[in-house]
Amino acid sequence: EDNGMMKRPREEQDRIASALERLGMTMGVFVAHAEFQKPTFVLGDPEMRKHLVDTMKEAVELAKRINARWMTVVPGHVDLKTDIGFQTANVIDNLRACAEVCEPAGVTMVLEPLNRRDHPGLFLTEIPQAYAICRAVNSPSCKILNDLYHQQITEGNLIPNIDAAWDEIAYFQVGDNPGRKEPTTGEINYRNIFRHLHTKGYKG
C-alpha cells in the first residue's frame, strides 16, 4: 500500500512498479481522492464533478502503470448547509460518474469510512452507510474498504457488519484499538476475525 503514490514523481512510481513485478508482489491501495477539510463528493456542482472525474482519470492511468487494482476514496467533509439526504444523492451521482472511468480499466474505487474521533466532520463514517451507497452506485468499480480499526471505534459489531456488507466489501485494513497498533495488542479479537474471514473464503 502507498497512500501517497499519486504525489510521487513519475520515475519513482515506475521504479516501485518494477520492483513489485520483480518480487512477485501485488500493489495494494493507493489514495485516488481523500479530502479531510472541504466538501467534495457531497456537492452537486458540475465543476466539482468534472474535477472528481478528471482526478479519477489520472488515478486510473497511474493504476495501469503500477498494476494496481484498488484505489482509496474518502468522499470528503460534510456540507453543513445541506441536508444529508441531498448530500448522499450527490455522492452517489458523483461516484457513478467516477465508476464509468474505472470500469473499463478493471480498477475498483474502495470507499473508506473513517471514525469521527480521529477525523471529525467527514461524510462517510460507517459500514452500513457505505453499503447503501455502493448498492445505489451499482458498479463493480465502487466497493467498500473496511478498515476494522475505524469501525471498532465508530460502531463495533465487526463480524456481523462484515457479513451484512460482504457483497460490497473488496478490501480490508487492520489495526488494533486503542492506538492503531498491531493486531492482538488491543481490544479487537483479531484471531476470531481472521478465522471468520478465512472461513468465508476471503482471498483479497
Coordinates of N, CA, C and O in Angstrom, one line a residue, residues 31-107:
V31 N -4.2 6.1 -2.6 CA -5.3 7.1 -2.4 C -5.5 7.8 -3.8 O -4.6 8.5 -4.3
A32 N -6.7 7.7 -4.3 CA -7.1 8.4 -5.5 C -7.7 9.8 -5.1 O -7.4 10.8 -5.8
H33 N -8.4 9.8 -4.1 CA -9.0 11.0 -3.6 C -9.3 10.9 -2.1 O -9.9 10.0 -1.7
A34 N -8.8 11.9 -1.4 CA -9.1 12.0 0.1 C -9.1 13.5 0.5 O -8.1 14.1 0.4
E35 N -10.2 14.0 0.9 CA -10.3 15.3 1.4 C -10.9 15.4 2.8 O -11.9 14.8 3.1
F36 N -10.1 16.0 3.7 CA -10.5 16.0 5.1 C -11.0 17.3 5.6 O -11.4 17.4 6.8
Q37 N -11.0 18.3 4.8 CA -11.4 19.6 5.3 C -12.6 20.2 4.5 O -13.4 21.0 5.1
K38 N -12.7 19.9 3.3 CA -13.8 20.5 2.4 C -14.8 19.5 1.9 O -14.4 18.4 1.7
P39 N -16.0 20.0 1.6 CA -17.0 19.1 0.9 C -16.5 18.9 -0.5 O -16.0 19.8 -1.2
T40 N -16.6 17.7 -1.0 CA -16.3 17.4 -2.4 C -17.4 16.5 -3.1 O -18.2 17.0 -3.8
F41 N -17.3 15.2 -2.8 CA -18.3 14.3 -3.4 C -19.8 14.7 -2.9 O -20.7 14.3 -3.6
V42 N -20.0 15.4 -1.8 CA -21.3 15.7 -1.4 C -21.9 16.9 -2.1 O -23.1 17.2 -2.0
L43 N -21.2 17.5 -3.0 CA -21.7 18.6 -3.8 C -22.3 18.2 -5.1 O -21.7 17.3 -5.8
G44 N -23.3 18.9 -5.5 CA -23.9 18.6 -6.8 C -23.4 19.6 -7.9 O -24.0 19.6 -9.0
D45 N -22.4 20.3 -7.6 CA -21.8 21.2 -8.5 C -21.1 20.6 -9.8 O -20.3 19.7 -9.6
P46 N -21.5 21.0 -11.0 CA -20.9 20.4 -12.2 C -19.4 20.5 -12.2 O -18.7 19.6 -12.7
E47 N -18.9 21.6 -11.8 CA -17.4 21.9 -11.8 C -16.7 20.9 -10.8 O -15.6 20.4 -11.1
M48 N -17.3 20.6 -9.7 CA -16.8 19.6 -8.8 C -16.8 18.2 -9.4 O -15.8 17.5 -9.3
R49 N -17.9 17.9 -10.1 CA -17.9 16.6 -10.7 C -16.9 16.4 -11.8 O -16.2 15.4 -11.8
K50 N -16.6 17.5 -12.5 CA -15.6 17.4 -13.5 C -14.2 17.2 -12.9 O -13.4 16.4 -13.4
H51 N -14.0 17.9 -11.8 CA -12.7 17.8 -11.1 C -12.5 16.4 -10.6 O -11.5 15.8 -10.7
L52 N -13.6 15.8 -10.0 CA -13.5 14.4 -9.5 C -13.3 13.4 -10.6 O -12.4 12.5 -10.4
V53 N -14.0 13.6 -11.7 CA -13.8 12.7 -12.8 C -12.4 12.8 -13.4 O -11.7 11.8 -13.7
D54 N -11.9 14.0 -13.5 CA -10.5 14.2 -14.0 C -9.5 13.6 -13.1 O -8.5 13.0 -13.5
T55 N -9.7 13.7 -11.8 CA -8.8 13.1 -10.8 C -8.8 11.6 -10.9 O -7.8 11.0 -10.8
M56 N -10.0 11.0 -11.1 CA -10.1 9.6 -11.3 C -9.4 9.1 -12.6 O -8.8 8.1 -12.6
K57 N -9.5 9.9 -13.6 CA -8.8 9.5 -14.9 C -7.3 9.5 -14.6 O -6.6 8.5 -15.1
E58 N -6.8 10.5 -13.9 CA -5.4 10.5 -13.6 C -5.0 9.2 -12.7 O -4.0 8.6 -12.9
A59 N -5.9 8.9 -11.7 CA -5.6 7.8 -10.9 C -5.7 6.5 -11.6 O -4.8 5.6 -11.4
V60 N -6.6 6.3 -12.5 CA -6.7 5.1 -13.3 C -5.5 4.9 -14.2 O -5.0 3.8 -14.3
E61 N -5.0 6.0 -14.8 CA -3.8 5.9 -15.6 C -2.6 5.4 -14.7 O -1.8 4.6 -15.2
L62 N -2.5 5.9 -13.5 CA -1.4 5.5 -12.6 C -1.6 4.0 -12.2 O -0.7 3.3 -12.2
A63 N -2.9 3.6 -11.9 CA -3.1 2.2 -11.6 C -2.7 1.3 -12.7 O -2.1 0.2 -12.4
K64 N -2.9 1.7 -13.9 CA -2.5 0.9 -15.1 C -1.0 0.7 -15.1 O -0.4 -0.4 -15.3
R65 N -0.2 1.8 -14.8 CA 1.2 1.7 -14.9 C 1.8 0.9 -13.7 O 2.9 0.3 -13.9
I66 N 1.2 1.0 -12.6 CA 1.8 0.3 -11.4 C 1.1 -1.0 -11.1 O 1.4 -1.7 -10.1
N67 N 0.2 -1.4 -12.0 CA -0.6 -2.7 -11.9 C -1.3 -2.8 -10.6 O -1.3 -3.8 -9.8
A68 N -2.1 -1.7 -10.3 CA -2.9 -1.6 -9.1 C -4.3 -1.9 -9.4 O -4.8 -1.6 -10.5
R69 N -5.1 -2.5 -8.5 CA -6.5 -2.9 -8.7 C -7.4 -2.1 -7.9 O -8.6 -2.0 -8.2
W70 N -6.9 -1.5 -6.8 CA -7.8 -0.8 -5.8 C -7.3 0.6 -5.6 O -6.1 0.8 -5.4
M71 N -8.2 1.6 -5.4 CA -7.8 2.9 -5.1 C -8.7 3.5 -4.0 O -10.0 3.3 -4.1
T72 N -8.2 4.0 -3.0 CA -8.9 4.5 -1.9 C -9.6 5.8 -2.2 O -9.0 6.7 -2.8
V73 N -10.9 5.9 -1.8 CA -11.6 7.2 -2.0 C -12.2 7.6 -0.6 O -13.0 6.8 0.0
V74 N -11.9 8.7 -0.1 CA -12.5 9.3 1.1 C -13.3 10.5 0.6 O -12.8 11.5 0.1
P75 N -14.7 10.4 0.6 CA -15.5 11.3 -0.1 C -15.6 12.8 0.5 O -16.5 13.5 0.0
G76 N -14.8 13.1 1.4 CA -14.7 14.5 1.9 C -15.6 14.8 3.0 O -16.2 14.0 3.7
H77 N -15.6 16.1 3.4 CA -16.3 16.6 4.5 C -17.7 16.8 4.2 O -18.2 16.9 3.1
V78 N -18.6 16.8 5.3 CA -20.0 17.1 5.1 C -20.1 18.6 4.7 O -19.3 19.4 5.0
D79 N -21.3 18.9 4.1 CA -21.7 20.2 3.8 C -22.7 20.6 4.9 O -23.8 20.2 4.8
L80 N -22.3 21.5 5.8 CA -23.2 21.8 6.9 C -24.4 22.6 6.5 O -25.3 22.7 7.3
K81 N -24.4 23.1 5.3 CA -25.6 23.9 4.8 C -26.6 23.0 4.1 O -27.7 23.6 3.7
T82 N -26.3 21.7 3.9 CA -27.2 20.9 3.0 C -27.7 19.7 3.8 O -26.9 19.0 4.5
D83 N -28.9 19.3 3.6 CA -29.5 18.1 4.2 C -28.7 16.9 3.8 O -28.2 16.8 2.6
I84 N -28.5 16.0 4.7 CA -27.7 14.8 4.5 C -28.3 13.9 3.4 O -27.5 13.3 2.6
G85 N -29.6 13.9 3.2 CA -30.2 13.2 2.1 C -29.7 13.7 0.7 O -29.4 12.9 -0.2
F86 N -29.7 15.0 0.6 CA -29.2 15.5 -0.7 C -27.8 15.3 -0.9 O -27.3 15.0 -2.0
Q87 N -27.0 15.4 0.2 CA -25.6 15.1 0.1 C -25.3 13.6 -0.4 O -24.5 13.4 -1.2
T88 N -26.1 12.7 0.2 CA -26.0 11.3 -0.2 C -26.3 11.1 -1.6 O -25.5 10.4 -2.3
A89 N -27.3 11.7 -2.1 CA -27.6 11.6 -3.5 C -26.5 12.1 -4.4 O -26.2 11.6 -5.5
N90 N -25.9 13.2 -4.0 CA -24.8 13.8 -4.8 C -23.6 12.9 -4.8 O -22.9 12.7 -5.8
V91 N -23.3 12.3 -3.6 CA -22.2 11.3 -3.5 C -22.4 10.2 -4.5 O -21.5 9.7 -5.2
I92 N -23.6 9.6 -4.5 CA -24.0 8.5 -5.4 C -23.8 8.9 -6.9 O -23.1 8.2 -7.7
D93 N -24.3 10.1 -7.2 CA -24.1 10.5 -8.6 C -22.7 10.8 -9.0 O -22.2 10.4 -10.1
N94 N -21.9 11.4 -8.1 CA -20.5 11.6 -8.4 C -19.7 10.3 -8.5 O -18.8 10.2 -9.4
L95 N -20.0 9.4 -7.6 CA -19.4 8.1 -7.7 C -19.7 7.3 -9.0 O -18.9 6.6 -9.6
R96 N -21.0 7.4 -9.4 CA -21.3 6.8 -10.7 C -20.5 7.3 -11.8 O -20.1 6.6 -12.7
A97 N -20.3 8.7 -11.9 CA -19.5 9.3 -12.9 C -18.1 8.8 -12.9 O -17.5 8.5 -13.9
C98 N -17.6 8.7 -11.6 CA -16.2 8.2 -11.5 C -16.1 6.7 -11.8 O -15.1 6.2 -12.4
A99 N -17.1 5.9 -11.5 CA -17.1 4.5 -11.8 C -17.0 4.2 -13.3 O -16.4 3.3 -13.8
E100 N -17.6 5.1 -14.1 CA -17.6 5.0 -15.5 C -16.2 5.1 -16.1 O -15.8 4.5 -17.1
V101 N -15.3 5.8 -15.3 CA -13.9 5.9 -15.7 C -13.2 4.6 -15.3 O -12.3 4.2 -16.0
C102 N -13.5 4.1 -14.2 CA -12.8 3.0 -13.6 C -13.1 1.6 -14.2 O -12.3 0.8 -14.4
E103 N -14.4 1.4 -14.6 CA -14.9 0.1 -15.0 C -14.1 -0.4 -16.2 O -13.7 -1.6 -16.2
P104 N -13.9 0.4 -17.3 CA -13.2 -0.2 -18.5 C -11.7 -0.6 -18.2 O -11.2 -1.5 -18.8
A105 N -11.2 0.0 -17.1 CA -9.8 -0.4 -16.7 C -9.7 -1.5 -15.7 O -8.6 -2.0 -15.4
G106 N -10.9 -2.0 -15.2 CA -10.9 -3.0 -14.2 C -10.3 -2.6 -12.9 O -9.8 -3.4 -12.1
V107 N -10.5 -1.3 -12.6 CA -9.9 -0.7 -11.3 C -11.1 -0.4 -10.4 O -12.2 0.0 -10.9

